[in-house]
PDB file of C-alpha atoms in Angstrom:
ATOM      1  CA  UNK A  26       3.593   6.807-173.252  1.00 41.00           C
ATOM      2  CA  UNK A  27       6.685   8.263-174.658  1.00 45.00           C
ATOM      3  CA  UNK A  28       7.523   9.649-171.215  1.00 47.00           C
ATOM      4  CA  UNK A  29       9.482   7.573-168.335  1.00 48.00           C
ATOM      5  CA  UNK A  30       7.823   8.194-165.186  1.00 45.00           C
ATOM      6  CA  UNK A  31       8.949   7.362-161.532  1.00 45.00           C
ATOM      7  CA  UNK A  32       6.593   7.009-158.277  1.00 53.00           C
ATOM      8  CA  UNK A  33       7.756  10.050-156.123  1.00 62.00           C
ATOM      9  CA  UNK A  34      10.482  10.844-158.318  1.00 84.00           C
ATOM     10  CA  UNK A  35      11.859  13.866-155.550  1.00 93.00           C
ATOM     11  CA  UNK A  36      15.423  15.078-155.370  1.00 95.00           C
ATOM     12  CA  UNK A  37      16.956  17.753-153.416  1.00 96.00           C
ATOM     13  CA  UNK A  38      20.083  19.269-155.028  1.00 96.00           C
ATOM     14  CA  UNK A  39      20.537  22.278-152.418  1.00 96.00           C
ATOM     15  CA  UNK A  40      18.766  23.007-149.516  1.00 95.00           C
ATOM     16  CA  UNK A  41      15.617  23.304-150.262  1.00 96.00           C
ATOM     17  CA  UNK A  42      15.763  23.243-154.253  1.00 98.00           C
ATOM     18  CA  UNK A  43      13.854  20.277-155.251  1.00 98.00           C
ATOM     19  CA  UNK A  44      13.521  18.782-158.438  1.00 97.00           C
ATOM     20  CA  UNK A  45      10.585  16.012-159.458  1.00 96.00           C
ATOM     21  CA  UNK A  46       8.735  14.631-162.570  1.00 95.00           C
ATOM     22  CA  UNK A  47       5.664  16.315-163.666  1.00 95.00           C
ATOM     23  CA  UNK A  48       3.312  13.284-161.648  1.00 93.00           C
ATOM     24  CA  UNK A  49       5.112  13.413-158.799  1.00 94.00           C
ATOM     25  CA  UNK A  50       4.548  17.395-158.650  1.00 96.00           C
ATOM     26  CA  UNK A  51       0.973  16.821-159.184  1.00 95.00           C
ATOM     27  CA  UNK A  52       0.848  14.584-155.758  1.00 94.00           C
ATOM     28  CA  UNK A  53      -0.409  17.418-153.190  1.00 95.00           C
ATOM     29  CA  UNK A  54       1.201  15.398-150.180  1.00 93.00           C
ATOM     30  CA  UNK A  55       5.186  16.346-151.108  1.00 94.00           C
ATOM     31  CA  UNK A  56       3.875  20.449-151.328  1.00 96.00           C
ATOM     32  CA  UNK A  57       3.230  19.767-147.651  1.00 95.00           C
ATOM     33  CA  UNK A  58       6.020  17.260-146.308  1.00 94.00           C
ATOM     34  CA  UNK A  59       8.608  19.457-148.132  1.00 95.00           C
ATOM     35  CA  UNK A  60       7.110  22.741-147.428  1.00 97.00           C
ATOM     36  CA  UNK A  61       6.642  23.450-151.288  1.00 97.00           C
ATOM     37  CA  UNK A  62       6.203  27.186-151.669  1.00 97.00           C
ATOM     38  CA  UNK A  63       6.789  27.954-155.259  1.00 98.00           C
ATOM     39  CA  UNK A  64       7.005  25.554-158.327  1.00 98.00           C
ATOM     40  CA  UNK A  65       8.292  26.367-161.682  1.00 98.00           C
ATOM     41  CA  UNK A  66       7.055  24.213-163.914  1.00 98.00           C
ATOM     42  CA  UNK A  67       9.253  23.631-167.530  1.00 98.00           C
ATOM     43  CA  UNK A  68       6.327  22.285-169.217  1.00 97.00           C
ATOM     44  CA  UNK A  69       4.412  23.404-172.392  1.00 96.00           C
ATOM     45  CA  UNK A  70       0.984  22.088-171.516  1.00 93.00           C
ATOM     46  CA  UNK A  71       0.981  20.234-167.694  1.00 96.00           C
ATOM     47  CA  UNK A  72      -0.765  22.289-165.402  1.00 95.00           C
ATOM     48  CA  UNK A  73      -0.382  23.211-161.556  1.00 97.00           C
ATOM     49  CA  UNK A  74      -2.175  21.846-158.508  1.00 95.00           C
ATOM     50  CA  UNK A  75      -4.483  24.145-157.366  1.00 95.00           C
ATOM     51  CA  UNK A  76      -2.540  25.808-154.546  1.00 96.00           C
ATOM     52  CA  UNK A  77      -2.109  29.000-152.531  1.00 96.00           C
ATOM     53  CA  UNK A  78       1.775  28.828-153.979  1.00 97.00           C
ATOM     54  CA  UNK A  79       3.517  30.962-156.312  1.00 98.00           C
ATOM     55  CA  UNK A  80       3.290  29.188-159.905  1.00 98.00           C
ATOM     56  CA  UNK A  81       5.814  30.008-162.493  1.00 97.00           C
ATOM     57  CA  UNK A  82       5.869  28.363-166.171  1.00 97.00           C
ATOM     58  CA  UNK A  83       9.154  27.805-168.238  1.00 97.00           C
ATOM     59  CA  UNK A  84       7.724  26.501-171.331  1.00 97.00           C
ATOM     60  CA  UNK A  85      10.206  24.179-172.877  1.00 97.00           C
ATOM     61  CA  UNK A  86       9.932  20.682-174.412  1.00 96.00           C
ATOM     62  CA  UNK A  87      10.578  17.946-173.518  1.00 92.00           C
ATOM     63  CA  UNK A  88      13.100  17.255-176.382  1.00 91.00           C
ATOM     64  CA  UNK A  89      14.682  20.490-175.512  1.00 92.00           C
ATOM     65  CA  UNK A  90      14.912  22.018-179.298  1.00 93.00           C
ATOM     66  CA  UNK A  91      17.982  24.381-179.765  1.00 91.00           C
ATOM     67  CA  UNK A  92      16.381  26.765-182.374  1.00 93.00           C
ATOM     68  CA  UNK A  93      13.280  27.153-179.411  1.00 95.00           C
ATOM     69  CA  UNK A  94      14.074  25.642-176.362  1.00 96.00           C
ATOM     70  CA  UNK A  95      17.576  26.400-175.734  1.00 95.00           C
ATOM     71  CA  UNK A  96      16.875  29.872-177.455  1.00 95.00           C
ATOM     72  CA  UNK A  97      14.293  30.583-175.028  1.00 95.00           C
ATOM     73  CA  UNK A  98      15.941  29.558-172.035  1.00 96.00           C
ATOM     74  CA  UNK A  99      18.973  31.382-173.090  1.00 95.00           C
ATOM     75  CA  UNK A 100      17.006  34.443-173.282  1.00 95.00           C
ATOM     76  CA  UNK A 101      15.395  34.321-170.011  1.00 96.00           C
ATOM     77  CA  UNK A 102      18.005  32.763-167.999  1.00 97.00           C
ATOM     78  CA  UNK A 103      19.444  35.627-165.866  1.00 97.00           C
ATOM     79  CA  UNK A 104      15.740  36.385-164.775  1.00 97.00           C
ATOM     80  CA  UNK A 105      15.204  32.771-164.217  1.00 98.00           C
ATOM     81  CA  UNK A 106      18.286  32.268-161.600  1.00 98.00           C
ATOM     82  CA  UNK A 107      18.180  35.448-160.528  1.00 98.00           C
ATOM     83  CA  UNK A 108      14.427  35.107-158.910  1.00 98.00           C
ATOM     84  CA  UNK A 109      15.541  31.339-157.563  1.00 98.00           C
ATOM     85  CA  UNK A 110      18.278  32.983-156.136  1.00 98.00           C
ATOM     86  CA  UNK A 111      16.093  35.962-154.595  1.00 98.00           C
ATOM     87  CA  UNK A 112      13.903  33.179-153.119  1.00 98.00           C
ATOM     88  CA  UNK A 113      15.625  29.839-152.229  1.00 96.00           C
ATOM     89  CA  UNK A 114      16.727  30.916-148.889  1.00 96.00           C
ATOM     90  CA  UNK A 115      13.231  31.607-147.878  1.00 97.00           C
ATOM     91  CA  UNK A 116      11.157  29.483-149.898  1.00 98.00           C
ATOM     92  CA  UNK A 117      11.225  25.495-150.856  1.00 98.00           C
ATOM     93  CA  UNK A 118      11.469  25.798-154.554  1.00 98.00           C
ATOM     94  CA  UNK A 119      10.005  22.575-157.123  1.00 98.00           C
ATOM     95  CA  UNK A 120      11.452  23.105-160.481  1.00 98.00           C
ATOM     96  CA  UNK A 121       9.435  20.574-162.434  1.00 98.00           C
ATOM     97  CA  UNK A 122       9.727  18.797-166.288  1.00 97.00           C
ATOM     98  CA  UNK A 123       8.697  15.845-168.299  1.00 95.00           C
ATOM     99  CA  UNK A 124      10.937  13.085-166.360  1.00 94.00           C
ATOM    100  CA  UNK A 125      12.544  15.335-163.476  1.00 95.00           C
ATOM    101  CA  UNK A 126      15.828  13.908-165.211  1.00 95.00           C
ATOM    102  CA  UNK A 127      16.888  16.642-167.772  1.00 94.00           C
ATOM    103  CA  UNK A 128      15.577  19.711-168.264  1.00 96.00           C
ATOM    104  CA  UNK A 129      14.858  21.087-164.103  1.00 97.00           C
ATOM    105  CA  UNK A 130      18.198  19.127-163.082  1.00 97.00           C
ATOM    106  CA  UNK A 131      19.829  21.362-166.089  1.00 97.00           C
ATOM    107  CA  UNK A 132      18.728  24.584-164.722  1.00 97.00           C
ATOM    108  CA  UNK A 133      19.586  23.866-161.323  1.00 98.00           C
ATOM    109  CA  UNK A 134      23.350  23.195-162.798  1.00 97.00           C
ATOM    110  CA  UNK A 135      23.458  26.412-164.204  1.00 98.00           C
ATOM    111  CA  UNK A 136      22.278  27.871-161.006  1.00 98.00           C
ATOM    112  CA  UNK A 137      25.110  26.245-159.021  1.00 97.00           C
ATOM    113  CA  UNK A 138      27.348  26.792-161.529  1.00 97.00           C
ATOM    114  CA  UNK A 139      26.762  30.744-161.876  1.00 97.00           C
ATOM    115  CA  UNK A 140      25.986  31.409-157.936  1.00 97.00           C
ATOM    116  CA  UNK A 141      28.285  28.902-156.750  1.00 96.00           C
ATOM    117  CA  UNK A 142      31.016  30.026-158.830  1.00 95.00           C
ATOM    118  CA  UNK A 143      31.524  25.898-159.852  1.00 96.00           C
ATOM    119  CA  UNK A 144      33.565  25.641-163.316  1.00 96.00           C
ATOM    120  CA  UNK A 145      30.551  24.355-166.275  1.00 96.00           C
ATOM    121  CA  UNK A 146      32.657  21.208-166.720  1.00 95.00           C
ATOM    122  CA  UNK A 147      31.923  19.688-163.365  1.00 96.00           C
ATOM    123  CA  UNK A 148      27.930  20.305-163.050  1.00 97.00           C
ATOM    124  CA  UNK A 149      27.044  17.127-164.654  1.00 96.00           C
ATOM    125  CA  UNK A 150      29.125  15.037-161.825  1.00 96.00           C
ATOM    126  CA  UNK A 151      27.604  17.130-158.984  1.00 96.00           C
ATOM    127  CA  UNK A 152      24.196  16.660-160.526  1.00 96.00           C
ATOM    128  CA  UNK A 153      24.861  12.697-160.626  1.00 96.00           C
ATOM    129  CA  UNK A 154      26.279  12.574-157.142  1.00 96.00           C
ATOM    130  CA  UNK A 155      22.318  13.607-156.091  1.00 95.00           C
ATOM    131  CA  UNK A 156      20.517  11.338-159.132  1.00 94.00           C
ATOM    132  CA  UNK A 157      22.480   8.963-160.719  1.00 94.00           C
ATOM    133  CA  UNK A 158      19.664   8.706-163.324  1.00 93.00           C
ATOM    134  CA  UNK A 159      19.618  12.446-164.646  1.00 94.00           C
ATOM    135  CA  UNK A 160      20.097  12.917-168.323  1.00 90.00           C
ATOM    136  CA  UNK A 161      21.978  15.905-169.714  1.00 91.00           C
ATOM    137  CA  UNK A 162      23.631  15.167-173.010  1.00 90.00           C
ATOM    138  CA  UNK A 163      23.943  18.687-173.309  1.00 92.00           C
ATOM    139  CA  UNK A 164      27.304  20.522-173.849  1.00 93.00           C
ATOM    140  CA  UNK A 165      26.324  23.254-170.561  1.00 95.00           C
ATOM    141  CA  UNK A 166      28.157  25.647-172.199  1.00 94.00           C
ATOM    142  CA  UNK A 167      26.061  26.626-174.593  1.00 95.00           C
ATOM    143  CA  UNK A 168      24.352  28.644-172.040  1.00 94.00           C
ATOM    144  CA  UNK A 169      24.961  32.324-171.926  1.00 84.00           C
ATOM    145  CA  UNK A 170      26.217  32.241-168.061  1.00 87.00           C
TER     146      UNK A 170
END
């Protein structure tokens, strides 16, 4: 298995904005302890527990490929942290991926970055001072912010 997995791989990097690995998202227990009501899921092919909860697919690899990946997300990235910004407040939000350690944890940066008004160049330290084991090798800058 190409893929590094952790048992309940969970982190909260705002209030209520969690991140996890795609087996710890399929574990129906943490939809209930953490009130769960909408997961976005930045998988190509992983599916979504069936649950009365809002479901929302980014589909990115896990190798995040700039001519696809990084050109989707690009494209859709207002929309993207505009509609966790419209619901964070009242709704738990999982953003899920391959590992939970680079590709959620990177949109969550640029959320904090663009609605928190935090410089690009220090998201990586405030994303380590929640995981120490995130991965983002990444230049963040390269998204259209």
């Amino acid at each position: 298995n190409k893929f590094k997995y952790y048992l309940y791989m969970l982190t909260e990097y705002l209030q209520g904005i969690y991140v996890s690995d795609i087996n710890t998202a399929f574990d129906k227990t943490i939809y209930q302890k953490y009130n769960i009501d909408i997961v976005i899921n930045c998988t190509i092919d992983f599916g979504f527990l069936d649950l009365n909860i809002k479901k929302i697919r980014i589909p990115l690899s896990n190798d995040l490929n700039y001519h696809t990946d990084i050109k989707l997300l690009n494209q859709n990235l207002n929309k993207i942290l505009s509609f966790i910004n419209d619901n964070y407040i009242e709704y738990n939000i999982l953003l899920c991926c391959y590992d939970g350690l680079t590709i959620s944890p990177i949109i969550v940066g640029l959320f904090i970055s663009k609605y928190g008004k935090i410089p690009i160049n220090q998201i990586k330290n405030i994303l380590k001072s929640k995981n120490k084991d995130i991965i983002i090798e990444l230049d963040l800058s390269i998204f259209n912010l």
